[in-house]
Amino acid sequence: MNLHPTLTAVTERIIARSRPAREAYLARIRAAARQGRVSRERLGCSNLAHGYAAMPDVIKIEMQKPDVPNLGIITSYNDMVSAHQPFKDFPDWIKEEAQKHGATAQVAGGTPAMCDGITQGYEGMELSLFSRDVIAMSTAVGLSHQMFDGALYFGVCDKIVPGLMIGALSCGHLPGIFVPAGPMASGIGNKEKARTRQLFAEGKVGRDALLASEMASYHSPGTCTFYGTANSNQMMMEMMGVHLPAAAFFNPYTPMREALTRHAAAHLVTGIRSGSIKPLGEMLDEKSFVNAVIGLMATGGSTNHTIHLIAMARAAGIILNWDDFDALSSVIPLLIRVYPNGQADVNHFAAAGGLPFVIRELHGNGLLHDDVETVMGRGMAAYTQEPFLREGRLIWLDAVAESRDTEILRTVSAPFSPDGGLKLMKGNIGRGVIKVSAVRDSHRVIEAPAIVFDDQKDVLAAFERGELERDFVCVVRFQGPRANGMPELHKLTPPLAILLDRGFRVALITDGRMSGASGKVPAAIHMSPEALNGGAIGKIRTGDMIRFDSHTGELNVLTDEKTWAARDIPAPDLSGNEAGIGRELFAGFRAQAADAEQGAACFGGRFA
């Protein structure tokens, strides 16, 4: 099947745009590789003794042999975040499996793994986005000991996987495999959970009912089962070929999850010895990242990845922008409906055919690059298969021939939508993105006056006072990375959704983030430049008429150019965001953060 011409054009544009940065990156990691096949061969005796000291004697003997690969483990384990609690046992499995295959393994370092579900709407959320950069740096710290021939990366959730990838690419001369933990088993239905949230927002049920509903949804170890940023992460890692095929969505504490984890170690050892697994920075090229964007569109994935993918790509010297996302979205059909884009969860999606089915559909219709390197070798064919356990042995078989539920998973010839789940919004307010896969067609265009807020708490208070019972565009500014760390504003979803249900025409514009769970409220988010950086969103005044058209991508304040140009941006009071719950420690991050379209990294987008 010939590649779709839009994919060819977008990829060629990215390659041309990225050439200087990509060449510089490859030169850097190739120089690191030339310093020695095994970094520890170059370390002094005292250095090595420190690296071996805590290991059992039998492992010390093996580690001193130059032909015995040593795997570094970077783990985001903690037992507060449900998605990361299963990683507790993974290092022991990895070490055992490495020994069986004539290799050794060490936990090289740990990274933080915070939960946006816990911090949502509170001060900790202002650390959330920059935790990705902390994770990237802590990954690099772990690998900086130069004791390793390859690495295994344990992570699942929102900022964790992007941070691990950025850190891994900083040591891109090493081969590596990303190892997921899987989603928790299905809880109560998403429709019931959303209904209880809305009833609580309307004051019709109390906190006890809300807590009981939430605990029936988030109830066990594993990733939250809706299709938010965490599960979009797992999809992208498979589209980029850094997981074992179909590893993403098997539940924790099952024989299959243990088998896949152990096999990751064995496969990496084999790949290091044979050279069949390329160094990560060489393996992931422009086409790999285009495949990740394609997956995001085909599955209606998280808006957060319009930031994270850009930051990850830049760590490899590859320059993506939102025009690339928009162009790909125009030709990639939407193939799945998982909450918040539908009522099913990721367990239902996996049972219906899952990612192997999606990848085969895209691949077979010229909508995916096949000339890419993966941890399974060249091409995406391996990722159209799923694993089974036969007498304790892993085998991979072809994906199901037909979807097991066409309300969840469809073919390219009969998609839920002919285009993807994300779209670029632009006009005299700036540039932003919108997730349209869950927005009803009747809600995608609005022309209404603005009501401007500088804090999401003020929106909630205005709703509770009954001041928002009207058609309006909610503008929440000074929420960008430099202002307050770009928190998610997911607590705005229930009240704005209630107003939609009451028949009002409502939309949101913000330089902050929403969530991987962004749903039915039309929201132009990540507005760039942000208000604190001179972005035009800061010029909007309450009462300004705004044209919001997510079909065409138009986002304009309807005023004459002279008046608009003459407007100033008021100085915000950000004193309440500067300290407390560790925020004072992130002042340097805020000061040098890039705009959202450059990845919002505290590295200032300067990797590339």
Coordinates of C-alpha atoms in Angstrom, one line a residue, residues 15-483:
I15 CA 12.9 16.1 8.1
A16 CA 14.0 19.3 6.3
R17 CA 13.1 21.5 9.3
S18 CA 14.9 19.2 11.7
R19 CA 18.1 18.5 9.7
P20 CA 20.6 20.7 11.5
A21 CA 19.3 19.8 15.0
R22 CA 19.0 16.1 14.2
E23 CA 22.5 15.9 12.7
A24 CA 23.9 17.6 15.8
Y25 CA 22.1 15.2 18.1
L26 CA 23.2 12.1 16.1
A27 CA 26.8 13.3 16.2
R28 CA 26.6 13.7 19.9
I29 CA 25.3 10.2 20.7
R30 CA 27.6 8.6 18.1
A31 CA 30.5 10.2 19.9
A32 CA 29.2 8.7 23.2
A33 CA 29.0 5.3 21.5
R34 CA 32.5 5.5 20.2
Q35 CA 33.9 6.0 23.7
G36 CA 33.5 2.3 24.2
R37 CA 31.1 -0.6 23.6
V38 CA 30.7 -1.0 27.3
S39 CA 31.0 2.2 29.3
R40 CA 32.2 0.5 32.4
E41 CA 35.4 -0.7 30.6
R42 CA 36.6 2.9 30.8
L43 CA 35.9 3.3 34.5
G44 CA 38.7 3.2 37.0
C45 CA 39.0 0.4 39.6
S46 CA 37.7 2.6 42.4
N47 CA 34.8 3.8 40.3
L48 CA 33.9 0.2 39.4
A49 CA 34.2 -1.0 43.0
H50 CA 31.6 1.6 44.0
G51 CA 29.3 0.4 41.3
Y52 CA 29.6 -3.3 42.3
A53 CA 29.7 -2.9 46.0
A54 CA 26.1 -3.6 46.9
M55 CA 25.7 -6.6 44.5
P56 CA 25.9 -10.2 45.6
D57 CA 29.3 -11.8 45.1
V58 CA 28.1 -14.1 42.3
I59 CA 26.8 -11.1 40.4
K60 CA 30.0 -9.1 41.1
I61 CA 31.9 -11.9 39.3
E62 CA 29.6 -11.7 36.3
M63 CA 29.7 -7.9 36.1
Q64 CA 33.5 -8.0 35.8
K65 CA 33.3 -9.9 32.5
P66 CA 33.3 -7.6 29.5
D67 CA 31.0 -9.9 27.5
V68 CA 28.2 -9.9 30.1
P69 CA 25.7 -7.1 29.4
N70 CA 24.5 -5.1 32.4
L71 CA 21.0 -3.6 32.2
G72 CA 20.1 -0.3 33.9
I73 CA 16.6 0.0 35.4
I74 CA 15.0 3.4 35.7
T75 CA 11.8 3.0 37.8
S76 CA 9.0 5.3 38.7
Y77 CA 7.7 2.9 41.4
N78 CA 5.7 4.3 44.4
D79 CA 2.7 2.7 46.1
M80 CA 0.6 5.9 46.2
V81 CA 0.0 6.1 42.5
S82 CA -2.1 3.1 41.4
A83 CA -0.5 2.9 38.0
H84 CA 3.0 2.6 39.4
Q85 CA 2.5 0.4 42.4
P86 CA 2.8 -2.8 40.3
F87 CA 6.4 -1.9 39.5
K88 CA 7.5 -3.0 43.0
D89 CA 8.2 -6.5 41.8
F90 CA 9.6 -5.7 38.4
P91 CA 13.3 -5.3 39.3
D92 CA 13.4 -8.8 40.8
W93 CA 11.8 -10.3 37.7
I94 CA 14.2 -8.4 35.5
K95 CA 17.3 -9.4 37.5
E96 CA 16.3 -13.1 37.5
E97 CA 15.6 -13.1 33.8
A98 CA 18.8 -11.3 33.0
Q99 CA 20.8 -13.9 34.9
K100 CA 19.0 -16.7 33.0
H101 CA 20.3 -15.1 29.8
G102 CA 23.9 -14.5 31.0
A103 CA 23.4 -10.9 31.9
T104 CA 23.1 -8.7 35.0
A105 CA 20.8 -5.8 36.0
Q106 CA 20.8 -3.0 38.5
V107 CA 18.2 -0.4 39.5
A108 CA 20.1 2.6 38.2
G109 CA 17.8 5.2 39.7
G110 CA 14.2 6.2 40.5
T111 CA 12.1 9.1 39.3
P112 CA 9.1 10.8 40.9
A113 CA 5.7 9.9 39.7
M114 CA 3.0 12.2 40.8
C115 CA -0.8 11.8 40.1
D116 CA -2.7 14.5 38.5
G117 CA -5.9 12.8 39.7
I118 CA -4.8 13.6 43.3
T119 CA -3.5 17.1 42.7
Q120 CA -6.3 18.2 40.3
G121 CA -7.5 21.7 41.3
Y122 CA -4.9 22.1 44.1
E123 CA -1.5 23.6 44.5
G124 CA 0.4 20.5 43.6
M125 CA -1.0 20.6 40.1
E126 CA 1.3 23.6 39.5
L127 CA 4.3 21.3 39.8
S128 CA 2.8 18.7 37.5
L129 CA 4.0 19.7 34.1
F130 CA 7.5 20.4 35.3
S131 CA 7.7 17.1 37.0
R132 CA 8.2 15.8 33.5
D133 CA 11.5 17.7 33.3
V134 CA 12.5 16.5 36.8
I135 CA 11.9 12.9 35.6
A136 CA 14.0 13.5 32.5
M137 CA 16.8 14.9 34.6
S138 CA 16.6 12.1 37.2
T139 CA 16.6 9.5 34.4
A140 CA 19.8 11.0 33.1
V141 CA 21.3 11.1 36.6
G142 CA 20.6 7.4 36.9
L143 CA 22.3 6.6 33.6
S144 CA 25.2 8.9 34.2
H145 CA 27.1 6.3 36.1
Q146 CA 27.9 4.7 32.7
M147 CA 27.7 1.2 34.0
F148 CA 25.1 0.0 31.5
D149 CA 24.8 -1.6 28.1
G150 CA 21.1 -0.9 27.8
A151 CA 18.2 0.2 29.9
L152 CA 14.6 -0.7 30.8
Y153 CA 12.3 2.2 31.6
F154 CA 9.3 1.6 34.0
G155 CA 6.6 4.2 33.7
V156 CA 2.9 4.7 32.7
C157 CA 1.3 8.0 33.6
D158 CA 1.0 11.5 32.3
K159 CA 4.4 13.2 32.7
I160 CA 6.3 10.1 33.6
V161 CA 6.7 8.4 30.2
P162 CA 7.5 11.7 28.3
G163 CA 10.1 12.5 31.1
L164 CA 11.6 9.0 30.8
M165 CA 11.8 9.3 27.0
I166 CA 13.5 12.7 27.2
G167 CA 16.0 11.4 29.7
A168 CA 16.5 8.2 27.7
L169 CA 17.2 10.2 24.6
S170 CA 19.8 12.2 26.4
C171 CA 21.6 8.9 26.7
G172 CA 20.4 7.8 23.3
H173 CA 23.6 5.8 22.5
L174 CA 22.0 3.1 24.7
P175 CA 19.4 0.6 23.5
G176 CA 16.3 0.4 25.6
I177 CA 12.8 -0.9 26.1
F178 CA 9.9 0.8 27.8
V179 CA 8.0 -1.5 30.2
P180 CA 4.4 -0.7 31.2
A181 CA 2.4 -2.0 34.1
G182 CA -1.1 -2.1 32.6
P183 CA -4.6 -0.8 33.4
M184 CA -6.6 -1.7 36.5
A185 CA -9.6 -3.9 36.0
S186 CA -12.8 -2.2 34.9
G187 CA -14.8 -0.5 37.7
I188 CA -18.2 1.2 37.5
G189 CA -19.3 2.4 34.1
N190 CA -17.9 5.8 32.9
K191 CA -21.4 7.1 32.2
E192 CA -22.4 6.4 35.8
K193 CA -19.2 8.0 37.1
A194 CA -19.7 11.2 35.0
R195 CA -23.4 11.4 36.1
T196 CA -22.5 11.4 39.8
R197 CA -19.8 14.0 39.2
Q198 CA -22.4 16.2 37.5
L199 CA -25.0 15.7 40.2
F200 CA -22.4 16.7 42.8
A201 CA -21.5 19.8 40.9
E202 CA -25.3 20.7 40.8
G203 CA -25.5 20.1 44.6
K204 CA -28.0 17.1 44.1
V205 CA -25.8 14.5 45.8
G206 CA -23.4 14.8 48.7
R207 CA -19.7 14.1 49.1
D208 CA -20.3 10.6 50.4
A209 CA -22.1 9.6 47.2
L210 CA -19.3 11.2 45.1
L211 CA -16.5 9.5 47.0
A212 CA -18.2 6.1 46.8
S213 CA -18.6 6.6 43.0
E214 CA -15.0 7.6 42.6
M215 CA -13.6 4.7 44.6
A216 CA -15.7 2.3 42.6
S217 CA -14.0 3.6 39.5
Y218 CA -10.4 4.0 40.8
H219 CA -10.3 0.9 42.9
S220 CA -7.1 -1.2 42.4
P221 CA -3.5 -1.2 41.2
G222 CA -3.1 -0.2 37.6
T223 CA -3.7 2.7 35.3
C224 CA -7.0 4.6 35.4
T225 CA -9.1 2.9 32.7
F226 CA -10.3 6.0 30.7
Y227 CA -8.4 7.0 27.6
G228 CA -6.5 9.9 29.0
T229 CA -2.8 10.9 28.9
A230 CA -1.6 7.8 30.7
N231 CA -3.2 5.3 28.3
S232 CA -2.3 7.6 25.3
N233 CA 1.3 7.3 26.5
Q234 CA 1.1 3.5 26.2
M235 CA -0.4 3.7 22.8
M236 CA 2.4 6.0 21.6
M237 CA 5.1 3.8 22.9
E238 CA 3.7 1.0 20.8
M239 CA 3.3 3.2 17.7
M240 CA 7.0 4.2 18.2
G241 CA 8.1 0.6 18.7
V242 CA 9.7 0.9 22.1
H243 CA 7.3 -1.6 23.8
L244 CA 7.0 -5.2 23.2
P245 CA 4.0 -5.6 20.8
A246 CA 0.6 -5.2 22.5
A247 CA 2.3 -4.9 26.0
A248 CA 0.2 -1.9 27.0
F249 CA -3.1 -3.1 28.1
F250 CA -2.7 -6.3 30.1
N251 CA -3.7 -5.9 33.7
P252 CA -1.2 -5.9 36.5
Y253 CA -0.7 -9.0 38.7
T254 CA -1.6 -11.4 36.0
P255 CA 0.6 -14.2 34.5
M256 CA 0.7 -12.3 31.2
R257 CA 2.0 -9.1 32.8
E258 CA 4.8 -11.0 34.5
A259 CA 5.7 -12.9 31.3
L260 CA 5.9 -9.7 29.2
T261 CA 8.1 -8.0 31.8
R262 CA 10.5 -10.9 32.0
H263 CA 10.5 -11.2 28.2
A264 CA 11.5 -7.5 27.9
A265 CA 14.7 -8.2 29.8
A266 CA 15.5 -11.3 27.9
H267 CA 14.7 -9.6 24.6
L268 CA 17.0 -6.6 25.4
V269 CA 19.9 -8.9 26.4
T270 CA 19.5 -10.8 23.1
G271 CA 19.3 -7.6 21.2
I272 CA 22.4 -6.1 22.8
R273 CA 24.4 -9.2 22.0
S274 CA 23.2 -9.5 18.4
G275 CA 23.0 -5.8 17.7
S276 CA 19.4 -6.2 16.5
I277 CA 18.2 -3.5 18.9
K278 CA 19.6 -0.2 17.8
P279 CA 20.5 2.6 20.2
L280 CA 17.3 4.5 21.2
G281 CA 18.4 7.8 19.7
E282 CA 19.3 6.1 16.3
M283 CA 16.2 4.0 16.3
L284 CA 13.7 6.8 16.9
D285 CA 13.7 9.1 13.9
E286 CA 11.3 11.6 12.3
K287 CA 9.0 8.8 11.0
S288 CA 8.8 7.2 14.4
F289 CA 7.4 10.5 15.8
V290 CA 5.0 10.9 12.9
N291 CA 3.7 7.4 13.7
A292 CA 3.1 8.6 17.3
V293 CA 1.1 11.6 16.1
I294 CA -0.9 9.4 13.7
G295 CA -1.7 7.1 16.7
L296 CA -2.9 10.1 18.7
M297 CA -5.2 11.1 15.9
A298 CA -6.6 7.7 15.1
T299 CA -7.4 7.0 18.8
G300 CA -8.6 10.5 19.9
G301 CA -5.8 10.7 22.4
S302 CA -4.8 13.2 25.0
T303 CA -4.3 16.9 24.3
N304 CA -1.3 16.8 26.7
H305 CA 0.7 15.1 24.0
T306 CA 0.5 18.1 21.7
I307 CA 3.1 19.4 24.3
H308 CA 4.8 16.1 25.3
L309 CA 5.4 14.8 21.8
I310 CA 7.1 18.0 20.8
A311 CA 9.3 18.0 23.9
M312 CA 10.2 14.3 23.3
A313 CA 11.0 14.9 19.7
R314 CA 13.2 17.9 20.4
A315 CA 15.2 15.7 22.8
A316 CA 16.2 13.7 19.6
G317 CA 16.8 16.8 17.5
I318 CA 13.4 16.6 15.7
I319 CA 11.2 19.7 15.4
L320 CA 7.5 19.1 15.4
N321 CA 4.8 21.8 15.5
W322 CA 1.0 22.0 15.6
D323 CA 0.7 22.5 11.9
D324 CA 2.1 18.9 11.6
F325 CA -0.6 17.7 14.0
D326 CA -3.3 19.5 12.2
A327 CA -2.3 18.3 8.7
L328 CA -2.1 14.7 9.9
S329 CA -5.5 15.0 11.7
S330 CA -7.1 16.0 8.4
V331 CA -6.4 12.6 6.8
I332 CA -6.3 10.2 9.8
P333 CA -9.7 8.6 10.6
L334 CA -10.9 8.2 14.2
L335 CA -11.0 4.4 14.8
I336 CA -11.8 4.0 18.5
R337 CA -14.3 5.4 21.0
V338 CA -13.1 5.1 24.6
Y339 CA -14.1 7.3 27.5
P340 CA -14.2 10.4 27.4
N341 CA -14.9 9.9 23.6
G342 CA -17.3 7.1 24.3
Q343 CA -18.5 4.9 27.2
A344 CA -16.1 2.0 26.9
D345 CA -12.7 1.8 28.8
V346 CA -9.3 0.6 27.7
N347 CA -10.0 -3.0 28.9
H348 CA -13.1 -3.1 26.5
F349 CA -10.9 -1.6 23.8
A350 CA -8.2 -4.3 24.2
A351 CA -10.9 -7.0 24.2
A352 CA -12.4 -5.7 21.0
G353 CA -9.1 -6.0 19.2
G354 CA -6.9 -3.2 20.7
L355 CA -3.8 -1.6 19.3
P356 CA -2.8 -4.5 17.0
F357 CA -6.1 -4.1 15.1
V358 CA -5.6 -0.3 14.9
I359 CA -2.0 -0.6 13.7
R360 CA -2.9 -3.2 11.1
E361 CA -5.7 -0.9 9.8
L362 CA -3.5 2.1 9.5
H363 CA -0.6 0.1 8.1
G364 CA -2.7 -1.6 5.5
N365 CA -4.3 1.6 4.3
G366 CA -1.1 3.7 3.7
L367 CA -1.6 5.7 6.9
L368 CA 1.5 4.6 8.9
H369 CA 5.3 4.6 8.2
D370 CA 6.6 1.0 8.0
D371 CA 10.2 1.9 7.2
V372 CA 11.1 2.5 10.9
E373 CA 13.2 0.7 13.4
T374 CA 11.6 -0.8 16.5
V375 CA 12.8 -3.0 19.4
M376 CA 11.4 -5.9 17.3
G377 CA 13.5 -5.0 14.3
R378 CA 12.6 -3.1 11.1
G379 CA 8.9 -2.4 10.3
M380 CA 5.6 -2.4 12.1
A381 CA 4.5 -5.9 11.3
A382 CA 5.2 -7.3 14.8
Y383 CA 2.9 -4.7 16.2
T384 CA -0.1 -6.1 14.4
Q385 CA 0.1 -9.2 16.6
E386 CA -0.8 -9.8 20.2
P387 CA 0.7 -12.1 22.8
F388 CA -0.7 -15.3 24.3
L389 CA 0.6 -17.7 26.9
R390 CA 0.8 -21.3 25.8
E391 CA 2.1 -23.7 28.4
G392 CA 3.9 -20.9 30.1
R393 CA 5.6 -19.7 26.9
L394 CA 4.9 -16.4 25.1
I395 CA 3.8 -16.5 21.5
W396 CA 2.4 -13.7 19.3
L397 CA -0.5 -14.3 16.9
D398 CA -2.2 -12.0 14.4
A399 CA -4.7 -9.5 15.6
V400 CA -8.4 -10.4 15.3
A401 CA -9.7 -10.3 11.7
E402 CA -12.7 -8.2 12.7
S403 CA -13.6 -5.8 15.5
R404 CA -15.3 -7.6 18.4
D405 CA -17.4 -4.4 19.0
T406 CA -17.9 -1.8 16.4
E407 CA -19.2 0.7 19.0
I408 CA -15.6 0.7 20.3
L409 CA -13.3 -0.2 17.5
R410 CA -13.8 0.3 13.7
T411 CA -11.9 0.0 10.4
V412 CA -10.5 2.7 8.2
S413 CA -13.3 2.1 5.8
A414 CA -16.0 2.7 8.4
P415 CA -14.5 5.1 11.0
F416 CA -16.2 7.1 13.7
S417 CA -15.0 10.2 12.0
P418 CA -13.1 10.7 8.7
D419 CA -10.5 12.9 10.5
G420 CA -8.6 12.7 13.7
G421 CA -9.4 13.7 17.2
L422 CA -7.3 16.9 17.5
K423 CA -7.3 20.2 15.6
L424 CA -5.3 23.5 15.5
M425 CA -7.1 26.7 16.5
K426 CA -5.6 30.0 15.4
G427 CA -6.5 33.6 14.8
N428 CA -5.8 37.0 16.5
I429 CA -5.9 35.3 19.9
G430 CA -2.9 33.1 19.0
R431 CA -2.5 29.4 18.4
G432 CA -3.9 26.5 20.4
V433 CA -5.4 23.0 20.1
I434 CA -8.7 21.5 20.6
K435 CA -9.8 17.9 21.2
V436 CA -12.9 17.4 19.0
S437 CA -13.4 13.7 19.2
A438 CA -15.8 14.0 22.2
V439 CA -17.5 17.3 21.2
R440 CA -20.9 17.1 19.5
D441 CA -21.1 18.7 16.1
S442 CA -23.7 21.1 17.3
H443 CA -21.3 22.5 20.0
R444 CA -18.3 23.0 17.7
V445 CA -19.1 26.5 16.6
I446 CA -19.9 29.4 18.9
E447 CA -20.0 33.2 18.6
A448 CA -20.6 34.8 22.0
P449 CA -19.2 37.4 24.4
A450 CA -16.2 36.6 26.5
I451 CA -16.1 36.4 30.3
V452 CA -12.5 36.7 31.4
F453 CA -11.0 35.1 34.5
D454 CA -7.4 34.9 35.9
D455 CA -8.0 31.8 38.1
Q456 CA -10.1 28.7 37.7
K457 CA -11.4 29.1 41.2
D458 CA -13.1 32.3 40.1
V459 CA -14.9 30.4 37.4
L460 CA -16.2 27.9 39.9
A461 CA -17.3 30.7 42.2
A462 CA -19.1 32.5 39.5
F463 CA -20.9 29.3 38.5
E464 CA -22.0 28.7 42.1
R465 CA -23.4 32.2 42.3
G466 CA -25.4 31.6 39.2
E467 CA -23.6 34.2 37.1
L468 CA -22.8 32.0 34.1
E469 CA -26.4 31.1 33.0
R470 CA -25.9 32.5 29.5
D471 CA -24.1 31.9 26.2
F472 CA -20.4 32.9 26.7
V473 CA -16.8 32.0 26.0
C474 CA -14.9 31.4 29.2
V475 CA -11.4 32.8 29.0
V476 CA -9.0 31.7 31.7
R477 CA -5.6 33.4 31.2
F478 CA -2.2 33.5 33.0
Q479 CA -2.3 29.7 33.2
G480 CA 0.8 29.1 31.0
P481 CA 4.1 27.4 32.0
R482 CA 5.8 30.7 32.9
A483 CA 2.8 32.0 34.8

